Short mmCIF file of C-alpha atoms and ligand atoms in Angstrom, two decimals:
data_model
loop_
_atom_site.label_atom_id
_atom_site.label_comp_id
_atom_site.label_asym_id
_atom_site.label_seq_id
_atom_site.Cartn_x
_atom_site.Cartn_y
_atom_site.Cartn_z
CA UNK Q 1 26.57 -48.11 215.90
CA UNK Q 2 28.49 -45.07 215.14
CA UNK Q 3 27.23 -41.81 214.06
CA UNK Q 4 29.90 -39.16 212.76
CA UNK Q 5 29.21 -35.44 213.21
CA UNK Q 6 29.01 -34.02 210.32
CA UNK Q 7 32.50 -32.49 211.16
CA UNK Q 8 32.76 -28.23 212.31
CA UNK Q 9 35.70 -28.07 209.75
CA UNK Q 10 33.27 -28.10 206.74
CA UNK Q 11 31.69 -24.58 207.48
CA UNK Q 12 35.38 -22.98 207.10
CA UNK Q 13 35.63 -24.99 204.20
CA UNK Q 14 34.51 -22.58 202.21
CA UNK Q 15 36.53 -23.92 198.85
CA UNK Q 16 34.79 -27.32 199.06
CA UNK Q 17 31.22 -25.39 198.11
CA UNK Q 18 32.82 -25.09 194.11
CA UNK Q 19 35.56 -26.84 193.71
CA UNK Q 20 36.32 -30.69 195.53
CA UNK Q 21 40.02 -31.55 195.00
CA UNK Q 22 40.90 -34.85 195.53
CA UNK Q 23 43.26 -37.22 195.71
CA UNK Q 24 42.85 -41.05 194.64
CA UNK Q 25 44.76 -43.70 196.73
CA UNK Q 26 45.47 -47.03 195.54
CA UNK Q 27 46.01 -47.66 191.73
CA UNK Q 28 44.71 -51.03 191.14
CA UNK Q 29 42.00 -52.87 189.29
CA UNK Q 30 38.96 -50.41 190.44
CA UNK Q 31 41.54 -47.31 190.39
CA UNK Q 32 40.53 -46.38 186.71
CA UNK Q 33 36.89 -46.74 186.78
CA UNK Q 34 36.86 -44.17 189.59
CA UNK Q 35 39.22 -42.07 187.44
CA UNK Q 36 37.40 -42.35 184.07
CA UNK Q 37 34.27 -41.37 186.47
CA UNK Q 38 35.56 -38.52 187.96
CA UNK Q 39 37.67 -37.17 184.93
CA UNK Q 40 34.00 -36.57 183.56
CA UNK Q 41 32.79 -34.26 186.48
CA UNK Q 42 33.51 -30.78 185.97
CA UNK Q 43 33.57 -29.49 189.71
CA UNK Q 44 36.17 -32.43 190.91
CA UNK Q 45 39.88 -32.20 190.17
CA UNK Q 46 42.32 -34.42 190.74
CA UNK Q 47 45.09 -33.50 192.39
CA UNK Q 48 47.25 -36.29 192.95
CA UNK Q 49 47.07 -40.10 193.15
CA UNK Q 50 49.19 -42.66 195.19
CA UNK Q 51 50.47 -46.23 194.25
CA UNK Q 52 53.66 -47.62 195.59
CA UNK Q 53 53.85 -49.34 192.71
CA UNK Q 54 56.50 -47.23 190.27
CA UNK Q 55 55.31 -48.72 186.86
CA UNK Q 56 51.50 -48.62 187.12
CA UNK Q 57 51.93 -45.09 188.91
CA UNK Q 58 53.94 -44.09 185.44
CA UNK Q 59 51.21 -45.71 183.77
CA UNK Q 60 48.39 -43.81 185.59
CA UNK Q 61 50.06 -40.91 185.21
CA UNK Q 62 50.69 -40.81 181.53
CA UNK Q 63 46.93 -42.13 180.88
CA UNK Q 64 45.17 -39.85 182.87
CA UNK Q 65 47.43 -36.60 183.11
CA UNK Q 66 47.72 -36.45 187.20
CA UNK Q 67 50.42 -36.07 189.62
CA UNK Q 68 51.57 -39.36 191.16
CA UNK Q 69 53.26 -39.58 194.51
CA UNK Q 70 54.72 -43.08 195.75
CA UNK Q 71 53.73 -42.66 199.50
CA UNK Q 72 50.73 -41.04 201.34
CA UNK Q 73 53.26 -38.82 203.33
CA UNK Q 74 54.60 -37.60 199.52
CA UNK Q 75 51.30 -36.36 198.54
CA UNK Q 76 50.14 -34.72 202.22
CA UNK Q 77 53.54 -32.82 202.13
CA UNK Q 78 53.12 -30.99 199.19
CA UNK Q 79 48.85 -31.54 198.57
CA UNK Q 80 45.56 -30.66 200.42
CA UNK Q 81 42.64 -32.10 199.12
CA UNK Q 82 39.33 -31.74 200.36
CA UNK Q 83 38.77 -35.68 200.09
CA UNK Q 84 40.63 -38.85 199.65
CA UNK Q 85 39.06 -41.35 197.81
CA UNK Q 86 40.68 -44.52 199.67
CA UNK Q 87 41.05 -47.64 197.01
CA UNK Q 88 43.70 -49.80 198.53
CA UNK Q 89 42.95 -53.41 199.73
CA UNK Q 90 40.38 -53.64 202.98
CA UNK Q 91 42.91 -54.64 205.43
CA UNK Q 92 44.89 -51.05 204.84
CA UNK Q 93 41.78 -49.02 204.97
CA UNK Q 94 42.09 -48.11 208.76
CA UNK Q 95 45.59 -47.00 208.31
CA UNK Q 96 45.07 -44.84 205.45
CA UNK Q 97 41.44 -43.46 206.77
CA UNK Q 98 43.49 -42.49 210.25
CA UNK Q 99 46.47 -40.73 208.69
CA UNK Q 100 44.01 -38.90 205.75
CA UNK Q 101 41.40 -38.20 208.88
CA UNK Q 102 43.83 -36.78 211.16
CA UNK Q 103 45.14 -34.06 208.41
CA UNK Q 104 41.95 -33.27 208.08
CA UNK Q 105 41.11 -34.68 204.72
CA UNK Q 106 37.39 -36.36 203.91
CA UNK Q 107 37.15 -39.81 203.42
CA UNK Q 108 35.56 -41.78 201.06
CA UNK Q 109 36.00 -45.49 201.64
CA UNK Q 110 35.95 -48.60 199.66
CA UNK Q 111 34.00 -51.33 200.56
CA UNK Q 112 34.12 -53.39 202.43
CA UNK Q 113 34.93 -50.93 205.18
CA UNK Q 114 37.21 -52.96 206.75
CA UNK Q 115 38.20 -56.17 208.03
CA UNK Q 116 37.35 -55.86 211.68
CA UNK Q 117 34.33 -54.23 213.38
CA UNK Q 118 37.10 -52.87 215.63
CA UNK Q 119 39.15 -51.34 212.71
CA UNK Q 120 35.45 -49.83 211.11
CA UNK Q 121 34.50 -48.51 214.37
CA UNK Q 122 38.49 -46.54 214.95
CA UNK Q 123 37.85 -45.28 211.71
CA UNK Q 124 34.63 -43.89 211.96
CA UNK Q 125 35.59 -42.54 215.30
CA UNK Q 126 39.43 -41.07 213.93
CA UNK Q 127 36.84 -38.47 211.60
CA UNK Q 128 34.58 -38.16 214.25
CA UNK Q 129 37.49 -36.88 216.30
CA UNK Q 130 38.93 -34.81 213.15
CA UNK Q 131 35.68 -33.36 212.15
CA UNK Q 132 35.99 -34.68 208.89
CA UNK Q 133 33.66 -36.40 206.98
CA UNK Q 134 33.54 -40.29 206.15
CA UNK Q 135 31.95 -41.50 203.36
CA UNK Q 136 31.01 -45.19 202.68
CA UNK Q 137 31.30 -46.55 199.10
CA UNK Q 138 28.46 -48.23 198.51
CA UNK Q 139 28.58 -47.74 194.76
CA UNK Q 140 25.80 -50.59 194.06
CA UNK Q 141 23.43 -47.85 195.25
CA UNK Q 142 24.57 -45.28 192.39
CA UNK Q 143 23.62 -47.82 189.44
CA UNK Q 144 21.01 -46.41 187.85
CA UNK Q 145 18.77 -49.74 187.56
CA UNK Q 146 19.43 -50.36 191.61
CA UNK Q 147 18.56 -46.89 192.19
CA UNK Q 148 15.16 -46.96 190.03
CA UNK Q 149 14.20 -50.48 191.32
CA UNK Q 150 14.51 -49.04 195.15
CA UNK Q 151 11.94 -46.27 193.93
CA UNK Q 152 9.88 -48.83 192.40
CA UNK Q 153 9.77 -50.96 195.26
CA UNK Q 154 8.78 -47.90 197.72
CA UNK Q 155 6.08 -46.90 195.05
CA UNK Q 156 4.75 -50.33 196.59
CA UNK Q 157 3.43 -51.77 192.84
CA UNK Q 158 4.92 -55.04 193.33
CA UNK Q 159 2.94 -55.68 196.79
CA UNK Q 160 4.69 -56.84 199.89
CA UNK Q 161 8.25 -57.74 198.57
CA UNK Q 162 8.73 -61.31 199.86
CA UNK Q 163 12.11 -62.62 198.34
CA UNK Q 164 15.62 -60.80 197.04
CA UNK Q 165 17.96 -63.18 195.41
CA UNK Q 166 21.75 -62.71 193.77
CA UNK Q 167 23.34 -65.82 192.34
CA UNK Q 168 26.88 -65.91 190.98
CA UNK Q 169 27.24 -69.57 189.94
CA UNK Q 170 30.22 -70.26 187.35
CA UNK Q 171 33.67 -68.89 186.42
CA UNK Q 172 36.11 -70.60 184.33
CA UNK Q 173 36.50 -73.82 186.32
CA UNK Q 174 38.74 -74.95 189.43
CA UNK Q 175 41.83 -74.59 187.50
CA UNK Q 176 41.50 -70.52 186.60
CA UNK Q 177 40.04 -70.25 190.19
CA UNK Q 178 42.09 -66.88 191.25
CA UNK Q 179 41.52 -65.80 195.48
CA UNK Q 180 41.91 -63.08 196.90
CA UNK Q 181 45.17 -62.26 198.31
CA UNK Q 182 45.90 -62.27 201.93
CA UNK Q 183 47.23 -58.37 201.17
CA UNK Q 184 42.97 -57.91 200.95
CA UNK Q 185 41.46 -60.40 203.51
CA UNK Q 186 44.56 -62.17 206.35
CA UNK Q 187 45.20 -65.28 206.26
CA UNK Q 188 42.74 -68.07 207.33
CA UNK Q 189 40.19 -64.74 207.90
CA UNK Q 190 36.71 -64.48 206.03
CA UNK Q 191 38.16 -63.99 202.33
CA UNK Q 192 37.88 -66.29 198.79
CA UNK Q 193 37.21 -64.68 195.37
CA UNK Q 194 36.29 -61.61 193.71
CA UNK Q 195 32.97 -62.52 193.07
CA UNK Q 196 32.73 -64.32 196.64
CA UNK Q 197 30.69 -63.42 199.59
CA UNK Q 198 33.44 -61.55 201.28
CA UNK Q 199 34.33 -59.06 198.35
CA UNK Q 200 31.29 -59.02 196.03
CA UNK Q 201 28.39 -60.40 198.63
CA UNK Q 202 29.09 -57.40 201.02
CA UNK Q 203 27.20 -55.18 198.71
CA UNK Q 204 24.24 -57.28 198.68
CA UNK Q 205 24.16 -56.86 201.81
CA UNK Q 206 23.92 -53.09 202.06
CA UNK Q 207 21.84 -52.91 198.67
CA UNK Q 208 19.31 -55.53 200.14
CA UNK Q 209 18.03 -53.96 203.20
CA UNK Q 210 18.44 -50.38 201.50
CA UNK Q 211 16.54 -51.88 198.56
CA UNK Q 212 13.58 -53.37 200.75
CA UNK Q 213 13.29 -50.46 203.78
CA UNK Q 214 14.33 -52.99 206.26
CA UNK Q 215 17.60 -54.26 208.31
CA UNK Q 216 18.87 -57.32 208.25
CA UNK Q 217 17.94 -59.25 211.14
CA UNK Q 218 19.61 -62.73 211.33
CA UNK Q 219 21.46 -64.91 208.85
CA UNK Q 220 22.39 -68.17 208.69
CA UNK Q 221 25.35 -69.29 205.63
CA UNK Q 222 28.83 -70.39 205.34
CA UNK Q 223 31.99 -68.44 203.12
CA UNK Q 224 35.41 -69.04 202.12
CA UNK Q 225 38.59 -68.12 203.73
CA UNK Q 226 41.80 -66.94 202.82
CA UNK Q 227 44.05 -69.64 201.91
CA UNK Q 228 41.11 -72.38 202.24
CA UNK Q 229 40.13 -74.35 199.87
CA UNK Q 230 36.95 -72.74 198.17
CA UNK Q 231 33.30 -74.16 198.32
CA UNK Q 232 29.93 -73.34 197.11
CA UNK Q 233 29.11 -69.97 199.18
CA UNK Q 234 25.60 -69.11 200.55
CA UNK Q 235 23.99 -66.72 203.19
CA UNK Q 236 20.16 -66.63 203.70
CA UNK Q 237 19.09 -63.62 205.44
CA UNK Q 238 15.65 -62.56 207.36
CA UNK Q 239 14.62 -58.85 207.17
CA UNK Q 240 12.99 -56.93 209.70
CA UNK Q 241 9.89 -56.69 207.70
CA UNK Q 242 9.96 -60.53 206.89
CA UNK Q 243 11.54 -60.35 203.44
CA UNK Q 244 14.18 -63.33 202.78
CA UNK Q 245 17.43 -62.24 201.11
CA UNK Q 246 19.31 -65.39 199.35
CA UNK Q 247 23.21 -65.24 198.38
CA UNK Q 248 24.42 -67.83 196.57
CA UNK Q 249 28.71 -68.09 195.01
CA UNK Q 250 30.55 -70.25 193.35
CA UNK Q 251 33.68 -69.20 191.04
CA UNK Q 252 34.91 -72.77 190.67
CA UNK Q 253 33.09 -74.26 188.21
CA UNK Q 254 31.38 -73.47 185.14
CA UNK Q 255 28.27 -71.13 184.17
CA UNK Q 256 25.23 -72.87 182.70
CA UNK Q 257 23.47 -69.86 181.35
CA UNK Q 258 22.28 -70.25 178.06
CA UNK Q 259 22.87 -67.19 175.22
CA UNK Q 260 19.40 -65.95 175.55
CA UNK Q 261 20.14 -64.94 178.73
CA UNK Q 262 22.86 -62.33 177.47
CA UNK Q 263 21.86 -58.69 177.25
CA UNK Q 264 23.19 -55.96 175.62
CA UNK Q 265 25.04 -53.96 178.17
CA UNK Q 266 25.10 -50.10 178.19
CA UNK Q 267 28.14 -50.14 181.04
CA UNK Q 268 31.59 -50.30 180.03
CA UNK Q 269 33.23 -54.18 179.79
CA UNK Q 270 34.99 -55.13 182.54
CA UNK Q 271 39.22 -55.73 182.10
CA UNK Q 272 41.27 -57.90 183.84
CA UNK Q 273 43.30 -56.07 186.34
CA UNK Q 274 42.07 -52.83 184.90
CA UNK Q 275 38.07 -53.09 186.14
CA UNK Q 276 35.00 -51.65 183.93
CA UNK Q 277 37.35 -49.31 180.71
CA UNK Q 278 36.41 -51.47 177.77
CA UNK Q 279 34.29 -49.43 175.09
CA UNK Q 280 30.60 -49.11 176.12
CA UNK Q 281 27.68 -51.47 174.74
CA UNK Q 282 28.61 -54.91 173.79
CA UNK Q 283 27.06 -58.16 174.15
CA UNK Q 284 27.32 -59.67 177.47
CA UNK Q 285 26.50 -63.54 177.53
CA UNK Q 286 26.50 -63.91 181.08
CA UNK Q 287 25.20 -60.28 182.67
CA UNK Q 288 24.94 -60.14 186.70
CA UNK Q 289 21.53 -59.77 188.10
CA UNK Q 290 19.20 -59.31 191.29
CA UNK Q 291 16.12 -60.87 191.20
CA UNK Q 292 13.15 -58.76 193.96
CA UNK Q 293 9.92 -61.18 194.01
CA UNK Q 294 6.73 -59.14 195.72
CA UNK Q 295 3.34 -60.44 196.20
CA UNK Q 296 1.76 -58.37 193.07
CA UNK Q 297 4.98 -58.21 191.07
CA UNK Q 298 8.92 -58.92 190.73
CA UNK Q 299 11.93 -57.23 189.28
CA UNK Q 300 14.96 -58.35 187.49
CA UNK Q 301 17.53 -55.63 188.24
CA UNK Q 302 20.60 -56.04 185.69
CA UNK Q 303 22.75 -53.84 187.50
CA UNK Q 304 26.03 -53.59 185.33
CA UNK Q 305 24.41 -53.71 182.15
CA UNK Q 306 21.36 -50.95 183.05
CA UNK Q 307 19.14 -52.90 182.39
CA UNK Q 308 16.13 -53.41 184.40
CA UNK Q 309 12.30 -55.50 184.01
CA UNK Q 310 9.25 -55.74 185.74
CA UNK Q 311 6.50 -58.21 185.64
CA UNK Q 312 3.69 -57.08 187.21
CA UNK Q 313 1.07 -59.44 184.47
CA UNK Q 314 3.45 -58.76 181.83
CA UNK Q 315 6.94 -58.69 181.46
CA UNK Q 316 8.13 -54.96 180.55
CA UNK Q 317 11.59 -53.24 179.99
CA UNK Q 318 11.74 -49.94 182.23
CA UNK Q 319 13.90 -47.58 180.27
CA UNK Q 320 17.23 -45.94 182.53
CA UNK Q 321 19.04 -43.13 181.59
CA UNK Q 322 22.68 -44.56 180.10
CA UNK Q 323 24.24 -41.61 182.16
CA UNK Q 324 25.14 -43.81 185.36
CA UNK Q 325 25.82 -46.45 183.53
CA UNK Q 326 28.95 -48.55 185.21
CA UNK Q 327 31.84 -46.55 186.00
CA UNK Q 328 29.81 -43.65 185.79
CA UNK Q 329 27.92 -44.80 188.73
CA UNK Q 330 31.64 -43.53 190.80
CA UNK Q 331 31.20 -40.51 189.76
CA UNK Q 332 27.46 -40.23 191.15
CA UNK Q 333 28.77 -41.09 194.10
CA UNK Q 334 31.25 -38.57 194.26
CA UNK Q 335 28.79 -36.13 193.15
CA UNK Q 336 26.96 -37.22 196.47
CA UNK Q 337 29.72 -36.67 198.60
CA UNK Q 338 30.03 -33.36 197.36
CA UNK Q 339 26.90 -32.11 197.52
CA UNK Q 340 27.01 -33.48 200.64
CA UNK Q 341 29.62 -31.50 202.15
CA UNK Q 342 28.84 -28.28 200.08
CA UNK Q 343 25.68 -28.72 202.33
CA UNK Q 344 27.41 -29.42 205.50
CA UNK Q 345 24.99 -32.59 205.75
CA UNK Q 346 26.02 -36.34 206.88
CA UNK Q 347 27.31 -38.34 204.21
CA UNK Q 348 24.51 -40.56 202.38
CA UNK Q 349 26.55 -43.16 203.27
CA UNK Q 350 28.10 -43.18 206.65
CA UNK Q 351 30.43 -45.43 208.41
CA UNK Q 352 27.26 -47.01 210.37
CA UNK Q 353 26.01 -48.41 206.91
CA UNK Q 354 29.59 -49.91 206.46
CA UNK Q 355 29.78 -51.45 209.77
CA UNK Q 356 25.98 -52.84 209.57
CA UNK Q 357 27.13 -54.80 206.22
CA UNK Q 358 30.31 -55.89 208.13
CA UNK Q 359 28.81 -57.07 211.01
CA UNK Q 360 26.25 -59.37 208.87
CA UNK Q 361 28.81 -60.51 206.97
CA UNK Q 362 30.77 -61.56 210.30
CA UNK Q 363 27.14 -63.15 211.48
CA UNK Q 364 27.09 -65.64 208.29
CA UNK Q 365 30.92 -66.69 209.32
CA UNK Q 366 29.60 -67.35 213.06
CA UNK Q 367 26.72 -69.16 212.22
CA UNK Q 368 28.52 -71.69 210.07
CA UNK Q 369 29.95 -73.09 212.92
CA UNK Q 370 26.65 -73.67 214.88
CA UNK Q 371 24.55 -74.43 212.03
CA UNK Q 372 21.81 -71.70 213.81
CA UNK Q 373 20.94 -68.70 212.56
CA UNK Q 374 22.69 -65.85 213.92
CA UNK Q 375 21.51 -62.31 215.01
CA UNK Q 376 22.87 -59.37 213.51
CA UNK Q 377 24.19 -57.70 216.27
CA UNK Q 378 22.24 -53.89 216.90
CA UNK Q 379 19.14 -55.00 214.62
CA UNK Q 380 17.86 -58.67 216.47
N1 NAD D 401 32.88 -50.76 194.41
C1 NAD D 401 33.24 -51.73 193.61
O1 NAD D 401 32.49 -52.15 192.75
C2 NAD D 401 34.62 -52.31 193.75
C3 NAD D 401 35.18 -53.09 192.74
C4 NAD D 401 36.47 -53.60 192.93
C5 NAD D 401 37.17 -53.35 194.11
N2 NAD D 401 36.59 -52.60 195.09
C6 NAD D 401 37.30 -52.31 196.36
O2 NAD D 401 38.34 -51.37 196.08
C7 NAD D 401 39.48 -51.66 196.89
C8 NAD D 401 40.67 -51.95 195.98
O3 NAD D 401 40.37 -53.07 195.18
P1 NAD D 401 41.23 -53.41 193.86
O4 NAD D 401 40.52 -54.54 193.21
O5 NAD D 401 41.52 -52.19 193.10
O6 NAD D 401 42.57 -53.96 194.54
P2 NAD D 401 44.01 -54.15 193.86
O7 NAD D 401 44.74 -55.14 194.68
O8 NAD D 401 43.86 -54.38 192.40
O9 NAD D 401 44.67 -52.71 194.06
C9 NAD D 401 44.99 -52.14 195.30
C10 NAD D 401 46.13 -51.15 195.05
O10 NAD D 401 46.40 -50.44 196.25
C11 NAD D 401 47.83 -50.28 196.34
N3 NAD D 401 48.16 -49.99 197.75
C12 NAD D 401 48.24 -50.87 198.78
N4 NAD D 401 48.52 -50.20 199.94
C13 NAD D 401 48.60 -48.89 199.62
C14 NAD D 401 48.83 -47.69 200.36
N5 NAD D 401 49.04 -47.73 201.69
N6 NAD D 401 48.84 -46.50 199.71
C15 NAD D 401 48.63 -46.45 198.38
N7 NAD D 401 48.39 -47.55 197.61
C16 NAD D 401 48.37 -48.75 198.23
C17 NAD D 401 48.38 -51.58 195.80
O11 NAD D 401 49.73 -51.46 195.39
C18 NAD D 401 47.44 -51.84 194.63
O12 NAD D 401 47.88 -51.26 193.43
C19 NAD D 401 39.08 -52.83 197.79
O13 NAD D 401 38.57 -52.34 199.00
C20 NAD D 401 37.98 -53.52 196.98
O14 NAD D 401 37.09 -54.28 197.76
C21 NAD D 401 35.35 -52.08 194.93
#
């Protein structure tokens, strides 16, 4: 796997160490969380945001009060930000991480890093060879009730943790189904919905090693592609240290949860086409959650809503702080980044922790076809 430098550029950076300008690319559904995020931290400006897209870059523009520029070229000939913050479909993130890289701009990256190892590995490598700085998205491990169950789980209360679980069952039936497009994941490629394996399960599959202390060894599942008609999705996966990950997806049919399962959420409600803006704290009938079983105890980690409970004897609520509360968890992220470069130290997230969730992602595909559980190449 690929380990950047932490690039030579940063210690005549000297402006990065107050101030991090940056520059937002891509303006669509997850564009204004990250905005509304980073509006809210006082040593980030914006300096200019890209969408080729002339009506929602009007849009962003007169909502959040930054400079828009229809091209990448547009905003590098007249901007230099410290970091772009890349938000444009997976298939486009090479491009835009080579051309960002190689005017020496930082990167931080969307998940899922890309669609081919090969693409993840010339990206990590264009930085590398730029001595910039790449920084993997993996916002799941910002939410504040991921973050404190990870602590939890290292505190070792709960025993040896034997089981990790995250189901998705239910949307609004076959008919509202809505893929991916092939502008995200190609054609006939490893793609299917938003809350599929390909899109959504790809942060399990950072957040569940990260969560246990322990990679990913082999996997054995099957997931949707692009164009294909979509099925029930699974992926079982074997830690290192013997704990069993399950995935399970299915945005075709229709939930079963009952209204005592509903929580009152302290993130932001998610929009259609406009991701988490709604006003903070409603009811939410139907909040996601990650379920971490250990041999003295088990967690139930609501991850948008902040909410998280431990039974270890008796079920308890473990009170979060609302701060990081979903978007604000892009904005801890950022923070992260920053720090991370004001301290000319490798990004907490690195292109090697995108490429190891690509690559068993990629396993689950292969082993469909065999039926066998597959190794996850670097970690068997
Ligand atoms: N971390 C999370 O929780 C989370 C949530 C949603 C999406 N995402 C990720 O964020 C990325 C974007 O997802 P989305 O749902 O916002 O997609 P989207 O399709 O809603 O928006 C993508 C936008 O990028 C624009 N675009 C395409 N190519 C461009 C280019 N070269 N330069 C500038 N703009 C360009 C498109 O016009 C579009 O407006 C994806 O990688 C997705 O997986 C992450």
């Amino acid at each position: 796997l690929v380990n950047e430098p932490v690039g030579s550029v940063l210690k005549k950076d000297t402006e990065v160490v107050d101030r991090l300008k940056v520059a937002v690319i891509g303006l669509g559904a997850v564009a204004e969380p990250h905005l509304l995020a980073y509006k809210s931290l006082s040593a980030v400006s914006i300096i200019g945001v890209v969408e080729p897209r002339r009506a929602r870059l009007t849009e962003i523009e007169k909502l959040y009060g930054v400079q828009g520029y229809e091209t990448t070229d547009a905003l590098l000939a007249e901007q230099r930000p410290h970091v772009a913050c890349i938000l444009t479909p997976a298939a486009t993130h090479r491009a835009v991480t080579e051309q960002f890289a190689a005017s020496g701009v930082h990167v931080l990256c969307e998940k899922p890093i890309a669609v081919t190892i090969e693409d993840a590995v010339a990206m990590a490598h264009a930085c590398a060879r730029a001595g910039t700085c790449f920084f993997y998205g993996s916002s799941y491990r910002y939410l504040p009730a991921v973050e404190r169950a990870r602590s939890i789980i290292q505190s070792g209360i709960l025993g040896e943790i034997r089981l990790i679980v995250e189901s998705v069952l239910g949307g609004d039936g076959l008919a509202n189904y809505r893929p991916m497009s092939d502008a995200h994941y190609p054609q006939g490629g490893a793609g299917g919905g938003g809350y599929g394996l390909v899109d959504h399960g790809i942060h399990m599959l950072d957040i569940f090693p990260w969560l246990c202390g322990s990679p990913i060894v082999s996997v054995l599942g099957r997931g949707d592609r692009t164009g294909g008609a979509p099925e029930t999705e699974f992926a079982m996966l074997k830690m290192l240290n013997r704990t069993m990950g399950f995935l399970m997806y299915d945005s075709c049919s229709r939930s079963t949860e009952l209204p005592y399962e509903g929580i009152f959420s302290d993130g932001r409600r998610w929009v259609d086409e406009r991701g988490w803006v709604g006003e903070q704290g409603q009811w939410d009938s139907g909040p996601g959650s990650i379920c971490v079983y250990g041999t003295r105890g088990s967690l139930r980690i609501f991850h948008y809503a902040n909410k998280l409970f431990i039974n270890t004897g008796r079920i308890e609520e473990i009170p979060l702080v609302s701060a990081g509360a979903t978007p604000g968890h892009f904005g801890l992220q950022l923070h992260q980044f920053h720090e991370d470069l004001r301290h000319n130290r490798p990004p907490a997230t690195s292109a090697a922790d995108g490429i190891r969730a690509l690559q068993a992602l990629h396993a689950i595909y292969e082993s469909e076809g065999s039926g066998q559980w597959r190794p996850v190449p670097g970690t068997a």
